[in-house]
Amino acid sequence: MDARQLRIVFMGTPEFAVPSLRALVAGGYNVVGVVTAPDKPAGRGRQLRESDVKTAARELGLPVLQPERLKAPEFVGALRALRPDLGIVIAFRMLPEVVWAMPRLGTFNLHASLLPQYRGAAPINWAIINGERETGVTTFLLNHEIDKGAILAQTRLPILPQDNAGTLYEKLMTAGVALVTRTVERIAAGDIAPVEQQYADEATLRPAPKIFKEDCRIDWTLPGRRIVDFIRGLAPYPAAWSDLIREEGDRKDGTAPGGESGGAAGDGLSVKIFSAAFEATAHGLRPGTVASDGRTEIRIACADGWIIPGELQLAGKKRLPVRELLLGWRDANQYRFGR
């Protein structure tokens, strides 16, 4: 069967899904409808904001469905009226069987990892945090379990030392476009053999659960390589962070770095770190201890050497290179990082 004759329903919400949707339409595939999240209040004015996928769908002239409940009879009826042959899901939410089983050829999902590794909400972050040197994208058929359906196709990509979650996101988003269209073509041609995941040894798998703020706190007692990977895996968002604590004395000018009012010794300030390098050395210092030349560099002691941050952001302030931050912070050595 000609893949361009398939009636496709596309389901997704964020930016990650948009290039694949645009590529399907540009390639002449028959996208008969788009399902995305309802508009939500956002920003200071709490005005309704539509999803990135909805914006793209409107620009492409595609019908849009925005169900509050995926099992709602009115939504299921509207979806059935589209007579879908194939469903495609990218960065959406868990679907009920009445939805994913409706298309006669099934529904497949694009996931940003090499399944069965890194099942879950944050595969890009966790792959870098765990020091992986390779990742990729996977298409798989949806079933009753999250990210455990039969694998259809994969594309592998290296994780480079300079990659962070942001750059890897862009690369996987691009790789996903080609994989989605290739998967559609192979399904239409009937030459795809799904590979079941139930034979994977669960003890060898690394999960990718949702990341919360406390998960982003840096543990300075860890080896330096692990700390650098942790920072890379959370940059630029949600960003690794640590408390900055003044240990002794008040600043002569009565302020903390960035211009905050000074207080008693030991007052904490949350600091995000977006990039860092590691220098292995023996120092015998307490993890989190700060050493700075006051002009160009900050060093933070860890288990086996120094973490040398490149960009920092103090709570309530702009993200700055360390050199710029030090222009207004002349007593960095009076601080330490940690709890």
CSV table of C-alpha atoms in Angstrom, one decimal:
chain,number,residue,atom,x,y,z
A,1,MET,CA,0.0,0.0,0.0
A,2,ASP,CA,1.2,3.5,-0.8
A,3,ALA,CA,2.1,5.1,2.6
A,4,ARG,CA,0.7,8.4,1.5
A,5,GLN,CA,-2.8,6.9,1.3
A,6,LEU,CA,-2.8,6.0,5.0
A,7,ARG,CA,-5.1,8.1,7.1
A,8,ILE,CA,-2.8,9.2,9.9
A,9,VAL,CA,-3.8,10.7,13.3
A,10,PHE,CA,-0.9,12.5,14.9
A,11,MET,CA,-0.7,13.0,18.7
A,12,GLY,CA,1.7,15.3,20.5
A,13,THR,CA,2.2,18.5,22.5
A,14,PRO,CA,5.7,20.1,22.7
A,15,GLU,CA,8.3,21.3,20.3
A,16,PHE,CA,9.9,17.9,20.1
A,17,ALA,CA,6.9,16.6,18.1
A,18,VAL,CA,6.6,19.5,15.7
A,19,PRO,CA,9.4,18.8,13.1
A,20,SER,CA,8.0,15.3,12.6
A,21,LEU,CA,4.5,16.6,12.0
A,22,ARG,CA,5.7,19.2,9.5
A,23,ALA,CA,7.8,16.6,7.7
A,24,LEU,CA,4.8,14.3,7.3
A,25,VAL,CA,2.7,17.0,5.8
A,26,ALA,CA,5.6,18.2,3.6
A,27,GLY,CA,6.2,14.7,2.4
A,28,GLY,CA,2.6,14.3,1.2
A,29,TYR,CA,1.4,11.9,4.0
A,30,ASN,CA,-2.3,12.1,4.7
A,31,VAL,CA,-2.5,13.5,8.3
A,32,VAL,CA,-6.3,13.6,8.8
A,33,GLY,CA,-6.2,15.0,12.4
A,34,VAL,CA,-4.0,16.2,15.2
A,35,VAL,CA,-4.6,15.5,18.9
A,36,THR,CA,-2.9,17.7,21.4
A,37,ALA,CA,-3.3,19.1,25.0
A,38,PRO,CA,-5.9,21.7,25.8
A,39,ASP,CA,-4.7,25.3,25.9
A,40,LYS,CA,-3.4,26.2,29.4
A,41,PRO,CA,-2.8,29.4,31.3
A,42,ALA,CA,0.8,30.6,31.2
A,43,GLY,CA,3.0,33.6,31.9
A,44,ARG,CA,2.4,36.5,34.2
A,45,GLY,CA,-0.9,37.4,32.8
A,46,ARG,CA,-2.1,33.7,32.9
A,47,GLN,CA,-3.4,34.0,29.4
A,48,LEU,CA,-4.3,30.8,27.6
A,49,ARG,CA,-1.3,29.4,25.6
A,50,GLU,CA,-1.7,26.7,22.9
A,51,SER,CA,0.8,23.9,22.5
A,52,ASP,CA,3.6,24.0,20.0
A,53,VAL,CA,1.9,21.1,18.1
A,54,LYS,CA,-1.4,23.0,17.9
A,55,THR,CA,0.3,26.1,16.6
A,56,ALA,CA,2.0,24.0,13.8
A,57,ALA,CA,-1.3,22.2,13.0
A,58,ARG,CA,-3.2,25.4,12.6
A,59,GLU,CA,-0.4,26.8,10.3
A,60,LEU,CA,-0.7,23.5,8.3
A,61,GLY,CA,-4.4,23.7,8.1
A,62,LEU,CA,-5.0,20.4,10.0
A,63,PRO,CA,-8.1,19.6,12.1
A,64,VAL,CA,-7.2,19.8,15.9
A,65,LEU,CA,-8.7,17.8,18.8
A,66,GLN,CA,-7.9,18.9,22.3
A,67,PRO,CA,-9.6,16.5,24.7
A,68,GLU,CA,-9.6,17.0,28.5
A,69,ARG,CA,-10.3,13.3,28.9
A,70,LEU,CA,-9.1,10.7,26.4
A,71,LYS,CA,-11.9,8.3,27.3
A,72,ALA,CA,-14.6,10.9,26.8
A,73,PRO,CA,-17.3,9.6,24.4
A,74,GLU,CA,-17.3,12.8,22.4
A,75,PHE,CA,-13.6,12.6,21.8
A,76,VAL,CA,-13.6,8.9,21.0
A,77,GLY,CA,-16.4,9.5,18.6
A,78,ALA,CA,-14.6,12.4,16.9
A,79,LEU,CA,-11.5,10.3,16.6
A,80,ARG,CA,-13.4,7.3,15.1
A,81,ALA,CA,-15.0,9.7,12.6
A,82,LEU,CA,-11.5,10.4,11.2
A,83,ARG,CA,-11.3,6.7,10.2
A,84,PRO,CA,-7.6,6.4,11.1
A,85,ASP,CA,-5.4,3.7,9.6
A,86,LEU,CA,-2.4,4.6,11.7
A,87,GLY,CA,-1.7,6.6,14.9
A,88,ILE,CA,1.6,8.4,15.6
A,89,VAL,CA,2.4,9.6,19.1
A,90,ILE,CA,5.3,11.9,20.0
A,91,ALA,CA,5.7,13.4,23.5
A,92,PHE,CA,2.0,13.1,24.4
A,93,ARG,CA,0.5,11.3,27.4
A,94,MET,CA,-0.5,7.8,28.2
A,95,LEU,CA,-3.3,6.7,25.9
A,96,PRO,CA,-6.2,4.4,26.8
A,97,GLU,CA,-6.7,1.2,24.7
A,98,VAL,CA,-9.8,2.6,23.1
A,99,VAL,CA,-7.5,5.2,21.5
A,100,TRP,CA,-4.3,3.4,20.7
A,101,ALA,CA,-6.1,0.3,19.4
A,102,MET,CA,-8.5,2.2,17.1
A,103,PRO,CA,-6.3,2.6,14.0
A,104,ARG,CA,-6.4,-0.6,12.0
A,105,LEU,CA,-2.5,-0.7,11.7
A,106,GLY,CA,-2.0,0.3,15.3
A,107,THR,CA,-0.4,3.3,17.0
A,108,PHE,CA,3.4,3.8,17.3
A,109,ASN,CA,5.3,6.1,19.6
A,110,LEU,CA,8.7,7.9,19.1
A,111,HIS,CA,10.8,7.7,22.2
A,112,ALA,CA,14.1,9.5,22.7
A,113,SER,CA,16.2,6.5,23.8
A,114,LEU,CA,17.4,3.1,22.6
A,115,LEU,CA,14.6,1.1,24.2
A,116,PRO,CA,14.4,-0.9,26.3
A,117,GLN,CA,16.9,1.4,28.0
A,118,TYR,CA,15.7,4.6,29.6
A,119,ARG,CA,12.0,4.1,29.7
A,120,GLY,CA,10.3,7.0,31.3
A,121,ALA,CA,9.7,10.8,31.1
A,122,ALA,CA,13.3,12.1,30.9
A,123,PRO,CA,15.4,9.7,28.7
A,124,ILE,CA,17.7,12.5,27.3
A,125,ASN,CA,18.6,13.8,30.7
A,126,TRP,CA,19.3,10.5,32.3
A,127,ALA,CA,21.4,9.1,29.5
A,128,ILE,CA,23.9,12.0,29.9
A,129,ILE,CA,23.7,12.0,33.7
A,130,ASN,CA,24.7,8.3,33.7
A,131,GLY,CA,27.7,8.9,31.4
A,132,GLU,CA,26.4,7.1,28.3
A,133,ARG,CA,28.3,7.6,25.1
A,134,GLU,CA,25.5,6.5,22.8
A,135,THR,CA,21.7,7.0,22.7
A,136,GLY,CA,19.1,7.3,19.9
A,137,VAL,CA,15.5,7.3,19.0
A,138,THR,CA,13.1,4.4,18.9
A,139,THR,CA,9.7,3.8,17.3
A,140,PHE,CA,7.5,1.2,19.1
A,141,LEU,CA,3.9,0.0,19.1
A,142,LEU,CA,1.8,1.2,22.0
A,143,ASN,CA,0.3,-1.4,24.4
A,144,HIS,CA,-0.9,-1.4,28.0
A,145,GLU,CA,2.5,-0.7,29.6
A,146,ILE,CA,4.4,2.6,29.3
A,147,ASP,CA,7.3,2.4,26.8
A,148,LYS,CA,7.2,-1.5,26.7
A,149,GLY,CA,5.6,-2.1,23.3
A,150,ALA,CA,7.2,-4.0,20.5
A,151,ILE,CA,10.1,-2.1,18.9
A,152,LEU,CA,9.7,-1.2,15.2
A,153,ALA,CA,12.9,0.7,14.3
A,154,GLN,CA,15.8,2.6,15.9
A,155,THR,CA,18.4,5.2,15.0
A,156,ARG,CA,21.6,5.4,17.1
A,157,LEU,CA,23.5,8.6,17.8
A,158,PRO,CA,26.8,9.3,19.8
A,159,ILE,CA,26.7,11.4,22.9
A,160,LEU,CA,29.7,13.8,22.5
A,161,PRO,CA,31.7,15.1,25.5
A,162,GLN,CA,30.4,18.7,24.7
A,163,ASP,CA,26.8,17.6,24.5
A,164,ASN,CA,24.3,18.7,27.1
A,165,ALA,CA,20.6,17.9,27.4
A,166,GLY,CA,19.8,20.9,25.2
A,167,THR,CA,22.1,20.0,22.3
A,168,LEU,CA,21.2,16.3,22.5
A,169,TYR,CA,17.5,17.2,22.4
A,170,GLU,CA,18.0,19.0,19.1
A,171,LYS,CA,19.9,16.1,17.6
A,172,LEU,CA,17.3,13.5,18.7
A,173,MET,CA,14.4,15.7,17.5
A,174,THR,CA,16.0,15.8,14.0
A,175,ALA,CA,16.8,12.1,14.0
A,176,GLY,CA,13.3,11.4,15.0
A,177,VAL,CA,11.9,13.0,11.9
A,178,ALA,CA,13.6,10.5,9.5
A,179,LEU,CA,12.8,7.6,11.8
A,180,VAL,CA,9.1,8.4,11.9
A,181,THR,CA,8.7,8.7,8.1
A,182,ARG,CA,10.8,5.5,7.6
A,183,THR,CA,8.6,3.7,10.1
A,184,VAL,CA,5.4,4.8,8.3
A,185,GLU,CA,6.8,3.6,5.0
A,186,ARG,CA,7.8,0.2,6.4
A,187,ILE,CA,4.4,-0.3,8.0
A,188,ALA,CA,2.6,0.6,4.8
A,189,ALA,CA,4.9,-1.8,2.8
A,190,GLY,CA,4.3,-4.6,5.4
A,191,ASP,CA,8.0,-5.3,5.7
A,192,ILE,CA,8.5,-4.5,9.4
A,193,ALA,CA,8.9,-7.1,12.1
A,194,PRO,CA,8.2,-5.8,15.6
A,195,VAL,CA,10.6,-7.0,18.3
A,196,GLU,CA,9.0,-7.6,21.6
A,197,GLN,CA,10.6,-6.1,24.8
A,198,GLN,CA,9.4,-8.7,27.4
A,199,TYR,CA,12.6,-10.7,26.9
A,200,ALA,CA,14.8,-7.8,28.2
A,201,ASP,CA,16.6,-8.5,31.5
A,202,GLU,CA,15.0,-5.9,33.8
A,203,ALA,CA,18.1,-5.9,36.1
A,204,THR,CA,20.3,-4.5,33.3
A,205,LEU,CA,17.9,-1.6,32.4
A,206,ARG,CA,18.3,2.0,33.5
A,207,PRO,CA,15.1,4.0,34.0
A,208,ALA,CA,14.4,7.6,33.1
A,209,PRO,CA,11.9,8.9,35.6
A,210,LYS,CA,10.5,12.4,35.8
A,211,ILE,CA,13.0,14.9,37.3
A,212,PHE,CA,12.1,17.1,40.2
A,213,LYS,CA,13.9,20.1,41.8
A,214,GLU,CA,15.5,18.1,44.6
A,215,ASP,CA,16.8,15.6,42.1
A,216,CYS,CA,18.9,18.4,40.6
A,217,ARG,CA,20.9,19.2,43.7
A,218,ILE,CA,24.6,18.6,43.2
A,219,ASP,CA,26.4,16.1,45.5
A,220,TRP,CA,29.9,17.5,45.9
A,221,THR,CA,31.1,14.2,47.5
A,222,LEU,CA,30.8,12.4,44.1
A,223,PRO,CA,33.7,11.9,41.7
A,224,GLY,CA,34.3,14.9,39.4
A,225,ARG,CA,33.4,13.1,36.1
A,226,ARG,CA,30.0,12.1,37.6
A,227,ILE,CA,29.3,15.7,38.7
A,228,VAL,CA,30.2,17.1,35.2
A,229,ASP,CA,27.9,14.6,33.6
A,230,PHE,CA,25.2,15.5,36.1
A,231,ILE,CA,25.5,19.2,35.2
A,232,ARG,CA,25.5,18.4,31.5
A,233,GLY,CA,22.5,16.2,31.8
A,234,LEU,CA,20.4,18.9,33.4
A,235,ALA,CA,21.5,21.9,31.2
A,236,PRO,CA,20.0,24.2,30.2
A,237,TYR,CA,16.8,22.9,31.9
A,238,PRO,CA,15.9,22.2,34.7
A,239,ALA,CA,19.6,22.9,35.6
A,240,ALA,CA,21.8,21.5,38.3
A,241,TRP,CA,22.0,23.6,41.5
A,242,SER,CA,23.6,23.9,44.9
A,243,ASP,CA,23.4,26.1,47.9
A,244,LEU,CA,26.1,28.8,48.2
A,245,ILE,CA,26.9,29.4,51.8
A,246,ARG,CA,29.0,32.2,53.4
A,247,GLU,CA,31.1,30.5,56.1
A,248,GLU,CA,32.8,33.4,57.9
A,249,GLY,CA,32.6,37.1,58.3
A,250,ASP,CA,30.4,39.7,56.6
A,251,ARG,CA,31.3,41.2,53.3
A,252,LYS,CA,33.0,44.6,53.6
A,253,ASP,CA,30.3,46.1,51.4
A,254,GLY,CA,27.5,44.2,53.1
A,255,THR,CA,26.4,42.3,50.0
A,256,ALA,CA,26.5,38.8,48.7
A,257,PRO,CA,27.5,38.0,45.1
A,258,GLY,CA,25.1,39.5,42.6
A,259,GLY,CA,24.2,42.3,44.9
A,260,GLU,CA,22.0,40.5,47.5
A,261,SER,CA,21.9,41.9,51.0
A,262,GLY,CA,24.4,40.4,53.3
A,263,GLY,CA,23.4,38.6,56.4
A,264,ALA,CA,24.8,36.3,59.1
A,265,ALA,CA,27.6,33.9,58.2
A,266,GLY,CA,26.1,30.7,56.8
A,267,ASP,CA,23.1,32.3,55.0
A,268,GLY,CA,22.4,30.2,51.8
A,269,LEU,CA,21.8,31.3,48.2
A,270,SER,CA,20.7,28.9,45.5
A,271,VAL,CA,23.0,28.8,42.5
A,272,LYS,CA,22.4,27.0,39.2
A,273,ILE,CA,25.4,25.7,37.2
A,274,PHE,CA,25.1,25.2,33.5
A,275,SER,CA,28.5,24.0,32.4
A,276,ALA,CA,31.7,22.8,34.1
A,277,ALA,CA,35.0,21.0,33.6
A,278,PHE,CA,36.8,18.6,35.9
A,279,GLU,CA,40.4,18.6,36.9
A,280,ALA,CA,41.6,15.5,38.8
A,281,THR,CA,43.9,16.2,41.7
A,282,ALA,CA,44.4,15.4,45.4
A,283,HIS,CA,43.5,18.3,47.7
A,284,GLY,CA,42.3,17.0,51.0
A,285,LEU,CA,39.6,19.7,51.2
A,286,ARG,CA,36.0,19.4,52.2
A,287,PRO,CA,33.8,18.8,49.2
A,288,GLY,CA,32.1,22.1,48.1
A,289,THR,CA,35.1,24.2,49.2
A,290,VAL,CA,35.6,27.2,46.9
A,291,ALA,CA,39.0,28.4,45.6
A,292,SER,CA,39.0,31.4,43.3
A,293,ASP,CA,41.6,33.8,41.9
A,294,GLY,CA,38.9,36.5,42.2
A,295,ARG,CA,39.2,37.4,38.5
A,296,THR,CA,38.8,34.6,36.0
A,297,GLU,CA,38.1,31.3,37.7
A,298,ILE,CA,36.1,29.5,40.5
A,299,ARG,CA,37.1,26.0,41.6
A,300,ILE,CA,34.9,23.8,43.7
A,301,ALA,CA,36.4,20.8,45.6
A,302,CYS,CA,34.9,17.4,44.9
A,303,ALA,CA,35.9,13.8,45.9
A,304,ASP,CA,38.8,13.5,43.5
A,305,GLY,CA,39.7,17.0,42.3
A,306,TRP,CA,38.1,20.3,41.2
A,307,ILE,CA,34.9,21.2,39.4
A,308,ILE,CA,35.5,24.4,37.4
A,309,PRO,CA,32.1,25.9,36.4
A,310,GLY,CA,31.7,27.9,33.2
A,311,GLU,CA,28.3,29.5,33.7
A,312,LEU,CA,26.4,30.2,36.9
A,313,GLN,CA,23.1,31.8,37.7
A,314,LEU,CA,22.4,33.2,41.2
A,315,ALA,CA,18.8,33.0,42.4
A,316,GLY,CA,16.8,35.9,40.9
A,317,LYS,CA,19.7,37.0,38.7
A,318,LYS,CA,20.9,36.5,35.1
A,319,ARG,CA,22.9,33.6,33.9
A,320,LEU,CA,26.6,34.7,33.6
A,321,PRO,CA,30.0,33.4,32.6
A,322,VAL,CA,32.2,33.0,35.7
A,323,ARG,CA,34.5,35.9,34.6
A,324,GLU,CA,31.5,38.3,34.5
A,325,LEU,CA,30.2,37.1,37.8
A,326,LEU,CA,33.6,37.7,39.5
A,327,LEU,CA,33.6,41.3,38.5
A,328,GLY,CA,31.1,41.9,41.3
A,329,TRP,CA,32.2,39.1,43.7
A,330,ARG,CA,35.7,39.7,45.1
A,331,ASP,CA,35.5,37.4,48.1
A,332,ALA,CA,34.4,34.1,46.6
A,333,ASN,CA,36.8,32.2,48.8
A,334,GLN,CA,34.7,33.1,51.8
A,335,TYR,CA,31.9,30.8,50.5
A,336,ARG,CA,31.4,27.1,50.0
A,337,PHE,CA,28.9,25.0,48.0
A,338,GLY,CA,26.7,22.4,49.6
A,339,ARG,CA,24.0,22.0,52.2
